XYZ file of C-alpha atoms in Angstrom:
730
model
C 34.942 -23.505 -3.155
C 33.427 -26.242 -5.579
C 35.161 -29.767 -5.460
C 33.614 -31.878 -8.273
C 33.507 -35.298 -6.372
C 30.527 -37.483 -5.276
C 30.443 -39.041 -1.844
C 27.931 -41.659 -0.913
C 26.119 -41.376 2.410
C 28.453 -42.717 5.122
C 31.417 -42.744 2.725
C 34.718 -40.910 3.130
C 37.187 -39.532 0.667
C 40.437 -37.568 1.265
C 40.885 -34.618 -1.111
C 44.101 -32.508 -1.435
C 43.244 -29.082 -2.488
C 45.991 -26.625 -3.516
C 45.301 -22.912 -2.913
C 47.316 -20.243 -4.690
C 46.867 -16.386 -4.854
C 48.675 -13.736 -6.686
C 48.272 -10.070 -6.240
C 50.708 -8.223 -8.480
C 50.080 -4.774 -7.226
C 48.019 -2.991 -4.557
C 47.058 0.581 -3.631
C 48.357 0.105 -0.068
C 50.504 2.975 1.073
C 51.172 4.464 4.598
C 53.197 7.417 5.936
C 54.198 10.713 4.905
C 57.451 10.929 2.958
C 60.482 12.508 4.616
C 60.915 15.364 2.087
C 64.499 16.062 1.108
C 65.381 19.826 1.806
C 66.467 22.185 -0.795
C 68.041 24.172 2.054
C 67.734 24.502 5.777
C 64.530 24.592 7.883
C 64.099 28.337 6.971
C 63.973 27.799 3.153
C 65.065 30.533 0.895
C 62.521 33.163 1.912
C 59.970 34.040 4.658
C 56.714 31.938 4.728
C 53.310 33.475 3.774
C 51.302 31.545 6.378
C 50.365 27.918 7.050
C 52.091 25.249 5.073
C 50.299 22.069 3.662
C 49.391 19.888 6.576
C 49.778 22.631 9.196
C 47.117 24.079 11.396
C 46.207 27.670 10.621
C 48.898 30.180 11.510
C 47.192 33.312 12.895
C 48.046 36.718 14.359
C 51.294 37.420 12.454
C 51.900 40.893 11.176
C 51.726 41.733 7.548
C 52.157 39.026 4.905
C 55.269 37.261 5.894
C 56.870 35.475 8.800
C 59.425 32.905 9.881
C 57.646 29.508 9.908
C 60.089 26.621 10.042
C 57.292 24.185 9.308
C 56.932 25.585 5.773
C 57.363 23.910 3.364
C 58.594 20.497 4.626
C 57.111 19.941 7.995
C 58.701 19.365 11.361
C 61.577 17.265 10.080
C 63.997 19.962 8.907
C 66.376 21.743 11.236
C 68.660 24.780 10.967
C 69.304 28.210 12.260
C 68.637 31.793 11.135
C 71.064 34.339 12.391
C 70.972 38.256 12.164
C 73.788 40.439 11.421
C 75.509 41.900 14.479
C 73.807 45.129 15.760
C 74.186 47.496 18.656
C 71.584 47.252 21.432
C 70.318 50.847 21.481
C 66.981 50.403 22.980
C 65.814 49.005 26.452
C 63.379 46.423 25.039
C 63.059 43.907 22.107
C 59.652 42.814 21.326
C 58.479 40.167 18.766
C 55.670 37.858 17.785
C 56.312 34.171 18.574
C 54.371 30.872 18.081
C 55.001 27.212 17.315
C 56.505 24.479 19.448
C 57.169 24.570 23.089
C 60.686 23.176 22.896
C 63.233 25.319 24.947
C 66.676 25.346 23.361
C 65.544 23.374 20.311
C 62.793 25.521 18.757
C 63.416 29.084 20.064
C 64.663 32.574 19.435
C 67.893 33.498 21.231
C 69.660 36.843 21.949
C 73.383 36.457 21.854
C 75.796 38.970 23.471
C 79.378 38.090 23.298
C 78.303 34.777 21.679
C 76.523 33.745 24.738
C 72.705 33.293 24.961
C 71.354 35.962 27.418
C 67.685 35.696 26.486
C 65.572 32.907 24.981
C 62.016 32.289 24.161
C 60.033 29.433 22.759
C 56.383 28.822 21.614
C 53.445 27.388 23.472
C 52.695 24.409 21.032
C 50.295 26.790 19.304
C 50.134 28.276 15.676
C 48.811 31.602 17.185
C 51.564 34.168 17.459
C 51.600 36.241 20.601
C 53.845 39.120 21.743
C 56.923 38.547 23.780
C 58.995 41.347 25.347
C 62.591 41.071 26.572
C 64.172 43.769 28.823
C 67.666 44.210 27.445
C 68.472 47.469 29.207
C 71.439 45.931 31.123
C 73.115 45.147 27.810
C 72.580 48.585 26.302
C 75.524 49.641 24.184
C 76.709 46.218 23.513
C 76.966 44.145 20.139
C 74.427 41.495 19.908
C 72.897 39.065 17.398
C 69.524 37.386 17.199
C 69.343 33.717 16.275
C 66.305 31.794 15.446
C 66.794 28.046 16.235
C 65.128 24.954 14.924
C 66.934 21.816 16.067
C 63.695 19.922 16.878
C 61.978 17.250 14.962
C 58.752 15.424 15.556
C 55.601 17.004 16.933
C 55.739 20.696 17.297
C 59.334 20.688 15.973
C 59.019 24.156 14.480
C 59.180 27.896 15.402
C 57.207 30.773 14.155
C 58.666 34.417 14.579
C 57.578 37.737 13.234
C 57.937 41.584 13.538
C 61.058 42.005 15.702
C 61.468 45.488 17.007
C 63.799 47.302 19.458
C 62.727 50.382 21.332
C 62.929 52.364 24.554
C 59.451 51.497 25.626
C 57.012 48.555 25.307
C 53.982 48.600 23.138
C 50.735 46.688 23.685
C 50.421 45.814 20.003
C 53.428 46.918 17.835
C 52.002 45.468 14.494
C 51.229 48.941 13.342
C 54.902 50.003 13.615
C 56.082 49.559 9.982
C 59.224 51.721 9.819
C 62.113 52.670 12.062
C 62.667 55.998 13.631
C 62.001 58.005 16.844
C 63.647 55.405 19.157
C 62.382 52.404 17.230
C 64.311 50.001 15.265
C 62.726 47.213 13.162
C 65.276 44.532 13.223
C 63.236 42.375 10.781
C 59.598 42.276 9.741
C 59.973 39.424 7.262
C 58.062 41.178 4.639
C 60.715 40.931 1.828
C 61.406 38.367 -0.772
C 64.288 37.076 1.238
C 65.890 37.261 4.686
C 68.069 40.094 3.763
C 71.450 40.019 5.566
C 70.233 37.262 7.923
C 72.066 33.979 7.304
C 70.065 30.644 7.046
C 72.108 27.542 7.793
C 71.145 23.879 8.023
C 72.123 20.282 7.236
C 73.333 19.195 3.865
C 70.801 17.442 1.564
C 70.793 13.728 1.873
C 71.164 12.376 -1.710
C 70.884 8.651 -0.957
C 67.196 7.389 -0.791
C 68.107 5.619 2.508
C 71.145 4.381 4.285
C 71.769 0.794 3.387
C 70.323 1.383 -0.137
C 67.511 -1.046 -0.249
C 64.410 1.288 -0.380
C 61.284 0.309 -2.287
C 60.867 2.649 -5.155
C 57.269 1.748 -6.180
C 54.418 4.008 -5.053
C 52.435 1.222 -3.432
C 53.131 -1.925 -1.577
C 53.992 -4.905 -3.675
C 53.984 -8.357 -2.076
C 57.077 -10.510 -1.880
C 55.840 -13.281 -4.010
C 54.847 -10.876 -6.727
C 58.602 -9.957 -7.150
C 59.486 -13.647 -7.157
C 56.841 -14.982 -9.541
C 55.618 -13.339 -12.641
C 52.084 -15.015 -12.493
C 49.789 -17.141 -10.587
C 50.757 -19.918 -12.992
C 54.435 -19.603 -11.743
C 53.166 -19.672 -8.130
C 51.129 -22.894 -8.779
C 53.946 -24.579 -10.714
C 56.453 -23.726 -7.891
C 54.128 -25.141 -5.210
C 53.365 -28.310 -7.354
C 57.003 -28.998 -8.024
C 58.219 -28.107 -4.494
C 55.264 -29.655 -2.569
C 57.110 -32.672 -1.199
C 60.060 -30.695 -0.210
C 58.000 -27.859 1.423
C 55.719 -30.311 3.212
C 58.639 -32.374 4.486
C 60.323 -29.363 5.952
C 57.041 -28.198 7.536
C 56.453 -31.674 9.045
C 60.080 -31.642 10.435
C 59.314 -28.409 12.272
C 55.960 -29.549 13.508
C 57.406 -32.910 14.833
C 60.223 -31.148 16.637
C 58.016 -28.369 18.029
C 55.476 -30.872 19.546
C 58.125 -33.346 20.683
C 58.203 -31.755 24.214
C 57.522 -32.426 27.885
C 56.485 -28.851 28.551
C 52.913 -28.168 29.909
C 50.380 -28.481 27.226
C 48.884 -24.940 27.921
C 52.231 -23.374 27.160
C 52.733 -25.482 23.947
C 49.188 -24.477 22.937
C 49.782 -20.703 23.681
C 53.010 -20.662 21.643
C 51.659 -22.727 18.703
C 48.343 -20.979 18.385
C 49.952 -17.588 18.146
C 52.365 -18.650 15.387
C 49.318 -18.372 13.036
C 49.934 -14.514 13.375
C 52.990 -15.142 10.890
C 50.606 -16.345 8.162
C 47.893 -13.745 8.775
C 47.701 -10.406 6.927
C 49.179 -8.797 10.057
C 52.653 -9.646 8.597
C 53.483 -8.292 5.128
C 56.793 -8.779 3.167
C 58.100 -6.482 0.377
C 59.511 -7.549 -2.885
C 63.066 -6.941 -1.405
C 62.290 -9.375 1.368
C 61.903 -6.854 4.176
C 59.084 -7.209 6.684
C 56.486 -4.452 7.308
C 53.665 -5.294 9.837
C 50.430 -4.149 11.155
C 49.729 -4.463 14.944
C 46.745 -6.671 13.926
C 44.246 -6.784 11.146
C 40.452 -6.150 10.815
C 38.061 -7.736 8.364
C 38.688 -5.372 5.499
C 41.870 -3.574 6.389
C 45.102 -3.618 8.630
C 44.904 -2.216 12.059
C 47.533 0.241 13.379
C 50.302 0.451 10.770
C 53.937 0.590 10.540
C 55.646 -2.311 12.450
C 54.801 -0.369 15.646
C 57.967 -0.642 17.778
C 56.284 -0.439 21.097
C 53.860 -3.252 20.232
C 56.379 -5.439 18.332
C 58.720 -5.237 21.422
C 56.619 -8.053 22.981
C 56.866 -10.461 20.105
C 59.568 -13.079 20.472
C 58.809 -15.642 17.701
C 60.315 -14.125 14.557
C 63.741 -13.405 16.027
C 64.180 -17.106 16.693
C 62.269 -18.763 13.775
C 63.277 -16.267 11.080
C 66.092 -14.087 12.408
C 67.035 -12.817 9.009
C 63.564 -11.301 8.688
C 63.672 -9.921 12.039
C 66.791 -7.994 11.320
C 64.956 -6.208 8.512
C 62.698 -4.650 11.082
C 65.908 -3.299 12.759
C 67.135 -2.091 9.414
C 63.945 0.043 8.930
C 63.924 1.382 12.486
C 67.511 2.671 12.520
C 67.562 3.829 8.971
C 64.553 4.914 7.127
C 62.606 5.764 10.448
C 65.384 7.385 12.226
C 66.069 11.093 11.562
C 69.439 12.760 11.873
C 68.571 13.805 15.353
C 68.259 10.266 16.510
C 64.374 10.534 16.720
C 62.786 7.381 15.516
C 59.255 7.433 14.073
C 57.772 4.372 15.714
C 55.414 3.552 12.711
C 57.465 2.957 9.537
C 56.303 3.926 6.050
C 54.892 1.509 3.388
C 56.561 0.939 1.040
C 59.571 1.159 3.317
C 61.172 4.589 2.794
C 62.336 7.593 4.800
C 59.342 8.917 6.779
C 58.630 12.294 8.099
C 58.934 12.616 11.992
C 55.631 14.134 12.669
C 54.959 12.827 16.279
C 56.504 11.914 19.525
C 59.190 9.152 19.495
C 57.943 6.201 21.607
C 60.331 5.782 24.573
C 59.687 2.069 25.163
C 59.782 1.240 21.378
C 62.882 3.130 20.704
C 64.861 1.842 23.746
C 63.509 -1.608 23.215
C 64.933 -1.583 19.751
C 68.388 -1.039 21.161
C 68.011 -4.186 23.295
C 66.766 -5.959 20.152
C 69.867 -4.959 18.238
C 71.852 -6.702 20.950
C 69.582 -9.800 20.716
C 69.893 -9.909 16.986
C 73.613 -9.698 17.278
C 73.831 -12.608 19.763
C 71.368 -14.779 17.730
C 73.162 -14.216 14.461
C 76.700 -13.949 15.674
C 77.301 -11.336 13.030
C 79.643 -8.731 14.563
C 80.146 -7.017 11.264
C 76.357 -6.417 11.082
C 76.523 -4.878 14.627
C 79.472 -2.692 13.677
C 77.520 -1.263 10.756
C 74.530 -0.479 13.145
C 76.480 0.959 16.008
C 76.629 4.548 14.899
C 72.892 4.618 14.403
C 72.415 2.941 17.839
C 74.485 5.482 19.620
C 72.608 8.270 17.787
C 69.318 6.786 18.895
C 70.298 6.363 22.580
C 71.870 9.836 22.724
C 68.543 11.190 21.429
C 66.767 9.431 24.309
C 69.101 10.610 26.934
C 68.784 14.278 25.873
C 64.944 14.078 25.168
C 63.831 12.306 28.258
C 66.768 12.399 30.702
C 68.396 15.735 30.013
C 69.600 16.203 33.625
C 71.331 12.793 33.368
C 69.619 11.244 36.307
C 69.527 7.726 34.746
C 65.647 7.689 34.688
C 63.105 9.010 32.149
C 61.817 12.154 33.546
C 60.456 14.435 30.780
C 57.160 13.427 29.233
C 57.687 10.231 27.264
C 55.270 8.516 24.992
C 54.732 4.669 25.374
C 52.587 1.801 24.224
C 49.494 3.073 26.154
C 49.356 5.879 23.581
C 50.175 8.608 26.161
C 52.991 10.458 27.712
C 54.132 9.563 31.256
C 55.145 12.657 33.275
C 57.925 12.019 35.706
C 60.038 8.859 36.359
C 58.498 5.497 36.645
C 59.368 1.772 36.429
C 57.877 0.725 33.123
C 59.745 2.786 30.629
C 62.854 3.430 32.875
C 63.335 -0.446 32.887
C 63.643 -0.121 29.082
C 66.051 2.731 29.501
C 68.306 0.816 31.880
C 68.057 -2.343 29.573
C 69.095 -0.120 26.640
C 72.015 1.304 28.503
C 73.059 -2.155 29.502
C 72.905 -3.359 25.817
C 74.821 -0.430 24.611
C 77.530 -0.944 27.184
C 77.995 -4.570 26.022
C 77.893 -3.689 22.363
C 80.227 -0.831 22.852
C 82.814 -2.917 24.692
C 82.710 -5.510 21.936
C 83.505 -2.741 19.478
C 86.335 -1.038 21.718
C 84.099 2.166 22.009
C 83.918 4.429 24.985
C 80.710 3.768 26.866
C 81.597 5.515 30.174
C 78.651 7.854 29.920
C 76.343 4.964 29.669
C 77.930 3.224 32.504
C 77.525 6.327 34.704
C 73.900 6.649 33.715
C 73.179 3.053 34.342
C 74.665 3.193 37.804
C 72.689 6.387 38.714
C 69.400 4.855 37.152
C 69.542 1.707 39.235
C 70.093 3.499 42.325
C 67.286 5.981 41.639
C 64.926 3.205 40.781
C 65.698 1.128 43.779
C 65.635 4.044 46.225
C 63.244 6.574 44.884
C 60.688 4.537 42.825
C 60.208 1.375 45.057
C 57.525 1.308 47.704
C 58.947 -1.768 49.539
C 56.852 -4.135 47.246
C 56.863 -2.809 43.641
C 58.182 0.059 41.385
C 55.761 2.910 40.716
C 55.586 6.234 39.025
C 56.442 9.641 40.654
C 54.187 11.974 38.734
C 56.189 15.184 38.085
C 55.322 18.588 36.544
C 57.840 20.791 38.181
C 61.575 21.054 37.351
C 61.022 19.871 33.775
C 61.756 21.407 30.372
C 58.170 20.614 29.441
C 55.323 22.810 30.846
C 52.219 21.233 32.169
C 49.104 23.006 30.917
C 46.132 22.518 33.295
C 42.714 21.700 31.809
C 40.750 24.837 30.735
C 37.443 25.528 32.574
C 36.202 28.123 30.169
C 34.607 25.721 27.765
C 32.508 23.983 30.449
C 29.643 25.009 32.562
C 30.081 26.275 36.032
C 29.122 22.974 37.553
C 32.394 21.447 36.171
C 34.680 24.029 37.685
C 35.288 21.995 40.872
C 35.746 18.710 39.023
C 38.357 20.357 36.694
C 40.041 21.941 39.612
C 40.546 18.587 41.297
C 41.797 17.054 38.123
C 44.320 19.833 37.648
C 45.662 19.282 41.192
C 46.270 15.637 40.364
C 48.396 16.746 37.414
C 48.404 15.280 33.849
C 45.732 12.797 33.187
C 46.252 9.136 32.124
C 49.217 8.466 34.546
C 49.508 5.334 36.758
C 51.130 6.856 39.861
C 51.164 4.570 42.785
C 49.531 1.757 40.821
C 50.783 -1.712 40.409
C 51.338 -1.962 36.620
C 51.619 -5.307 34.924
C 54.066 -3.804 32.490
C 55.827 -2.070 35.358
C 59.245 -3.830 34.859
C 58.710 -4.998 31.251
C 62.118 -3.699 30.304
C 63.842 -6.201 32.644
C 61.978 -8.972 31.037
C 63.179 -7.830 27.589
C 66.643 -7.699 28.922
C 66.576 -11.132 30.147
C 65.130 -12.764 26.986
C 67.721 -10.796 24.950
C 70.492 -12.263 27.072
C 71.397 -9.158 29.066
C 70.848 -10.769 32.505
C 70.147 -9.194 35.853
C 70.131 -5.364 35.967
C 68.274 -4.414 39.127
C 68.157 -6.080 42.660
C 66.888 -9.585 42.198
C 64.796 -9.534 45.287
C 63.084 -6.298 44.285
C 62.435 -7.630 40.916
C 60.917 -10.865 42.279
C 58.840 -8.905 44.830
C 57.430 -6.671 41.975
C 56.430 -9.787 39.938
C 54.731 -11.342 42.975
C 52.818 -8.147 43.450
C 51.683 -8.165 39.899
C 50.374 -11.743 40.367
C 48.787 -10.960 43.737
C 46.992 -7.853 42.956
C 46.350 -7.952 39.123
C 45.641 -11.604 38.325
C 41.930 -12.440 38.818
C 40.663 -16.079 38.600
C 37.258 -14.525 37.948
C 36.342 -11.107 36.618
C 32.805 -11.442 37.761
C 32.928 -8.409 40.112
C 35.259 -6.392 37.876
C 33.862 -3.430 36.023
C 35.523 -2.555 32.721
C 33.785 0.089 30.711
C 36.512 -0.010 27.925
C 36.702 -3.200 25.908
C 35.151 -5.947 28.082
C 35.157 -8.586 25.432
C 38.852 -9.305 25.899
C 37.880 -10.982 29.271
C 34.828 -10.737 31.364
C 32.353 -12.538 33.493
C 33.481 -15.601 35.315
C 36.643 -15.745 33.002
C 40.044 -15.054 34.508
C 42.654 -12.678 33.559
C 45.552 -10.212 34.301
C 44.438 -6.657 34.672
C 46.815 -4.038 33.188
C 46.829 -2.077 36.458
C 45.413 -1.916 39.969
C 45.873 0.482 42.850
C 45.977 -1.839 45.842
C 47.352 0.945 48.102
C 45.077 3.747 46.942
C 46.068 6.771 44.893
C 44.166 5.933 41.668
C 43.719 9.139 39.639
C 40.276 10.361 38.593
C 41.415 9.811 35.016
C 43.930 6.976 34.896
C 45.326 5.628 31.693
C 42.266 4.477 29.676
C 43.301 0.747 29.236
C 43.917 0.127 32.882
C 40.951 -2.099 33.506
C 41.533 -4.277 30.370
C 43.138 -7.614 29.915
C 45.800 -8.046 26.971
C 47.083 -11.517 26.190
C 50.543 -10.316 25.146
C 50.920 -8.597 28.535
C 49.799 -11.782 30.182
C 52.354 -13.872 28.349
C 55.208 -11.464 29.265
C 54.415 -11.443 32.837
C 53.896 -15.267 32.921
C 57.296 -15.775 31.153
C 58.946 -13.302 33.595
C 57.496 -15.141 36.592
C 58.847 -18.406 35.273
C 62.265 -16.966 34.632
C 62.288 -16.085 38.354
C 61.170 -19.513 39.422
C 57.520 -18.753 40.048
C 56.230 -21.437 37.591
C 52.914 -22.175 39.117
C 52.016 -18.484 39.138
C 52.990 -18.070 35.561
C 50.968 -21.175 34.613
C 47.920 -19.872 36.269
C 47.953 -16.850 33.995
C 48.641 -18.927 30.857
C 45.690 -21.237 31.703
C 43.386 -18.445 32.312
C 44.339 -16.948 28.958
C 44.015 -20.123 26.949
C 40.759 -21.007 28.820
C 39.234 -17.840 27.362
C 40.434 -18.900 23.844
C 39.217 -22.524 23.993
C 37.085 -22.317 20.888
C 33.622 -22.065 22.602
C 33.573 -18.208 22.631
C 36.685 -17.021 20.925
C 38.802 -18.263 18.065
C 41.620 -20.326 19.706
C 44.035 -19.187 17.001
C 43.181 -15.471 17.109
C 43.972 -13.712 20.365
C 42.730 -10.233 19.376
C 43.423 -6.830 20.805
C 43.322 -3.763 18.416
C 42.580 -6.145 15.534
C 42.739 -9.914 14.824
C 46.006 -11.940 14.985
C 47.517 -9.203 17.309
C 51.356 -9.087 17.204
C 51.673 -8.546 21.038
C 50.432 -12.106 21.602
C 53.697 -13.533 20.262
C 55.206 -12.647 23.678
C 53.967 -16.318 24.244
C 57.114 -17.528 22.495
C 58.973 -16.279 25.584
C 57.307 -18.984 27.674
C 59.674 -21.586 26.191
C 62.677 -19.564 27.614
C 60.905 -18.736 30.864
C 60.460 -22.549 31.691
C 63.721 -23.886 30.387
C 66.156 -20.895 30.397
C 67.290 -22.235 26.931
C 69.083 -19.658 24.899
C 71.874 -20.111 22.160
C 74.475 -17.385 21.836
C 76.027 -17.457 18.360
C 78.801 -14.938 19.277
C 80.225 -17.195 22.017
C 78.799 -20.425 20.589
C 77.376 -21.217 23.972
C 74.142 -23.085 24.865
C 72.586 -21.875 27.996
C 70.038 -23.912 30.010
C 68.403 -22.770 33.363
C 65.583 -25.098 33.860
C 62.669 -24.187 36.100
C 60.922 -27.521 35.365
C 63.416 -29.850 36.905
C 66.307 -32.060 35.676
C 64.307 -33.873 33.063
C 62.629 -32.071 30.268
C 62.646 -31.705 26.420
C 61.767 -28.571 24.497
C 61.986 -27.027 21.101
C 64.987 -24.778 20.075
C 65.445 -22.666 16.986
C 68.485 -20.757 16.023
C 69.681 -18.853 13.024
C 71.297 -22.005 11.587
C 69.134 -24.880 12.638
C 66.415 -26.236 14.862
C 65.571 -29.386 16.853
C 65.060 -30.584 20.445
C 67.082 -29.660 23.513
C 66.736 -30.542 27.121
C 68.023 -32.250 30.327
C 68.224 -36.023 31.124
C 69.070 -36.659 34.783
C 70.419 -33.110 34.889
C 72.719 -33.617 31.887
C 72.231 -31.516 28.717
C 71.303 -32.965 25.274
C 70.380 -31.767 21.856
C 68.709 -33.619 18.919
C 69.165 -31.597 15.755
C 66.461 -31.936 13.247
C 67.564 -29.578 10.513
C 70.623 -27.363 9.825
C 73.418 -27.049 12.234
C 74.151 -25.389 15.580
C 77.777 -24.935 16.428
C 78.140 -25.359 20.294
C 81.562 -24.935 21.894
C 80.281 -24.947 25.491
C 77.072 -25.552 27.558
C 76.177 -23.751 30.826
C 73.463 -25.397 32.927
C 72.391 -22.925 35.709
C 75.803 -21.312 35.534
C 77.936 -24.590 35.573
C 79.713 -25.830 32.506
C 78.413 -29.282 31.385
C 79.198 -31.798 28.642
C 76.685 -31.941 25.849
C 75.211 -35.144 24.521
C 74.255 -34.939 20.837
C 71.459 -37.470 19.985
């Protein structure tokens, strides 16, 4: 930057420099398109092998097979049903591969329209022989049905060379014709499926529900759609400078006109810089798309990742219309017909292929956030338009992770630690119970039947409090038996003999990367989410407080000098303090716990601190905030860049929840009610931002007041710690 002025030694001069930038087009694109099917998952004819993007498919017979990944990946669903035939042989044999998804990606034998035999793959593209003994049904009419009702990772099935005979064969591939007690039911070598009937969902003609997809190939910035050139940008800035600066100053003055502790104010303010960083992008149609963070030359971890952005509480209050665009993407372009949400959305925003696990915490947190956005906006029509998709999403979560309807997540469920928990635990089950609570409240408002959700909520709360509470905190019961998913032990064959005992011990512990009996700082994160969203108390209050106290007691370290962290120690190290992600104060730490357990993440520090404050443990919460901000005091780290996986990391905007943690201030635009539940006494002043205006709010001698600085806030009633009070408007 060159500024053509001269300053004499010791002199001073103030220079106002206006920066503008204009990037009309980029080559930034993320995500695999959700291809629109020309028919069901089975296409019009058998596959000839592996499809584009698929691992090598091996050991099928001849040149053709059923491969429901081909041609459009794991997103398509459907069935392929044989004509009715008589069971004349004792055995049916066939080759099978693909996903291990019982009931969803499988082959079934139907007798009297009931499934009497079923088989699924092993999460492998290698086809292996399967034999059914059907002798007890001999002489009856039957049908075979190949089913693909699965989406996401391994959401497909491979089948080939189905034969019926009176004896079993070690390798029936060489049987190429019927006769002598052998019937080939289908070898899939023809140009079509013959008399077998392929069925599937109708083709979706609309680009995306809601009709606001981006049609360009690459991301185009919002300002490039608003201004034709950099000259227009500069002219707008010049002509609007006084107005823009005045509004910015009004926000600044209102925000800093507060009596809250300076470390809290600093933590919130410093992380608002994330909103002006490359972490947050905006499309030409105004919709947000975000990274988790950003690196020097690129974004870091794409797609408005739902399980990371769960923590961020700033945009929903400061720019609620923009926050709602994230919900629009999650429940439309990123949600399949099955209810599966892809937790990383495509850029430009468009329907995306469901090629991986859904994230349990991200998807369930999104349901709570729909409730939050409704209460912040007061827009019940918006909620009504979202409700069918919300139900679809929640029903998917129930059947995918709680198929036995216990009220807890039991099947392996993906989460923000980039792993799958096996068995019920507090972390993601707290999200489940929060989502059920949100769905109940939304459904009641829309006069819908939510009795199933009410039953699951009651079961889940009881299970959590009686089966997953050790008397001090909630934990995980690692489970591999009694699930639809099958645990596959580590294979010793690829290692030397010296590793056999080690791997044997690991397999006895069960799946790697679990937290088990550990005290997890995110252990009841979903209950914090529920409270900041306005859903209130879900689980026993004393147990919740005990869990928070345990997190502070065991996981907060005023000094990390004696703590060994082989993962990413630069987040917090040496004599610095910090909140560890997990500890095992009562033993039981696995040989391979989840890989981030020894780290310190500021976003988790802030959510725990806010949660402690909400429960009245203000000093403990402030200890955590101070330790965090001491690490980012400008001497070692940038005070405006709390990094994690990248700079300006979104999770750190959990800090905005500290305002609500200390003051209990929340405005409900549906009921037009201002709530205050102060944890800092009867005299305080704090910042408030709503969908329609912002200003200052607080208590003076226990009486509520509001000082509006911009816009309006319609308030019909005020509740201070549960009691109705009269509001003073300054």
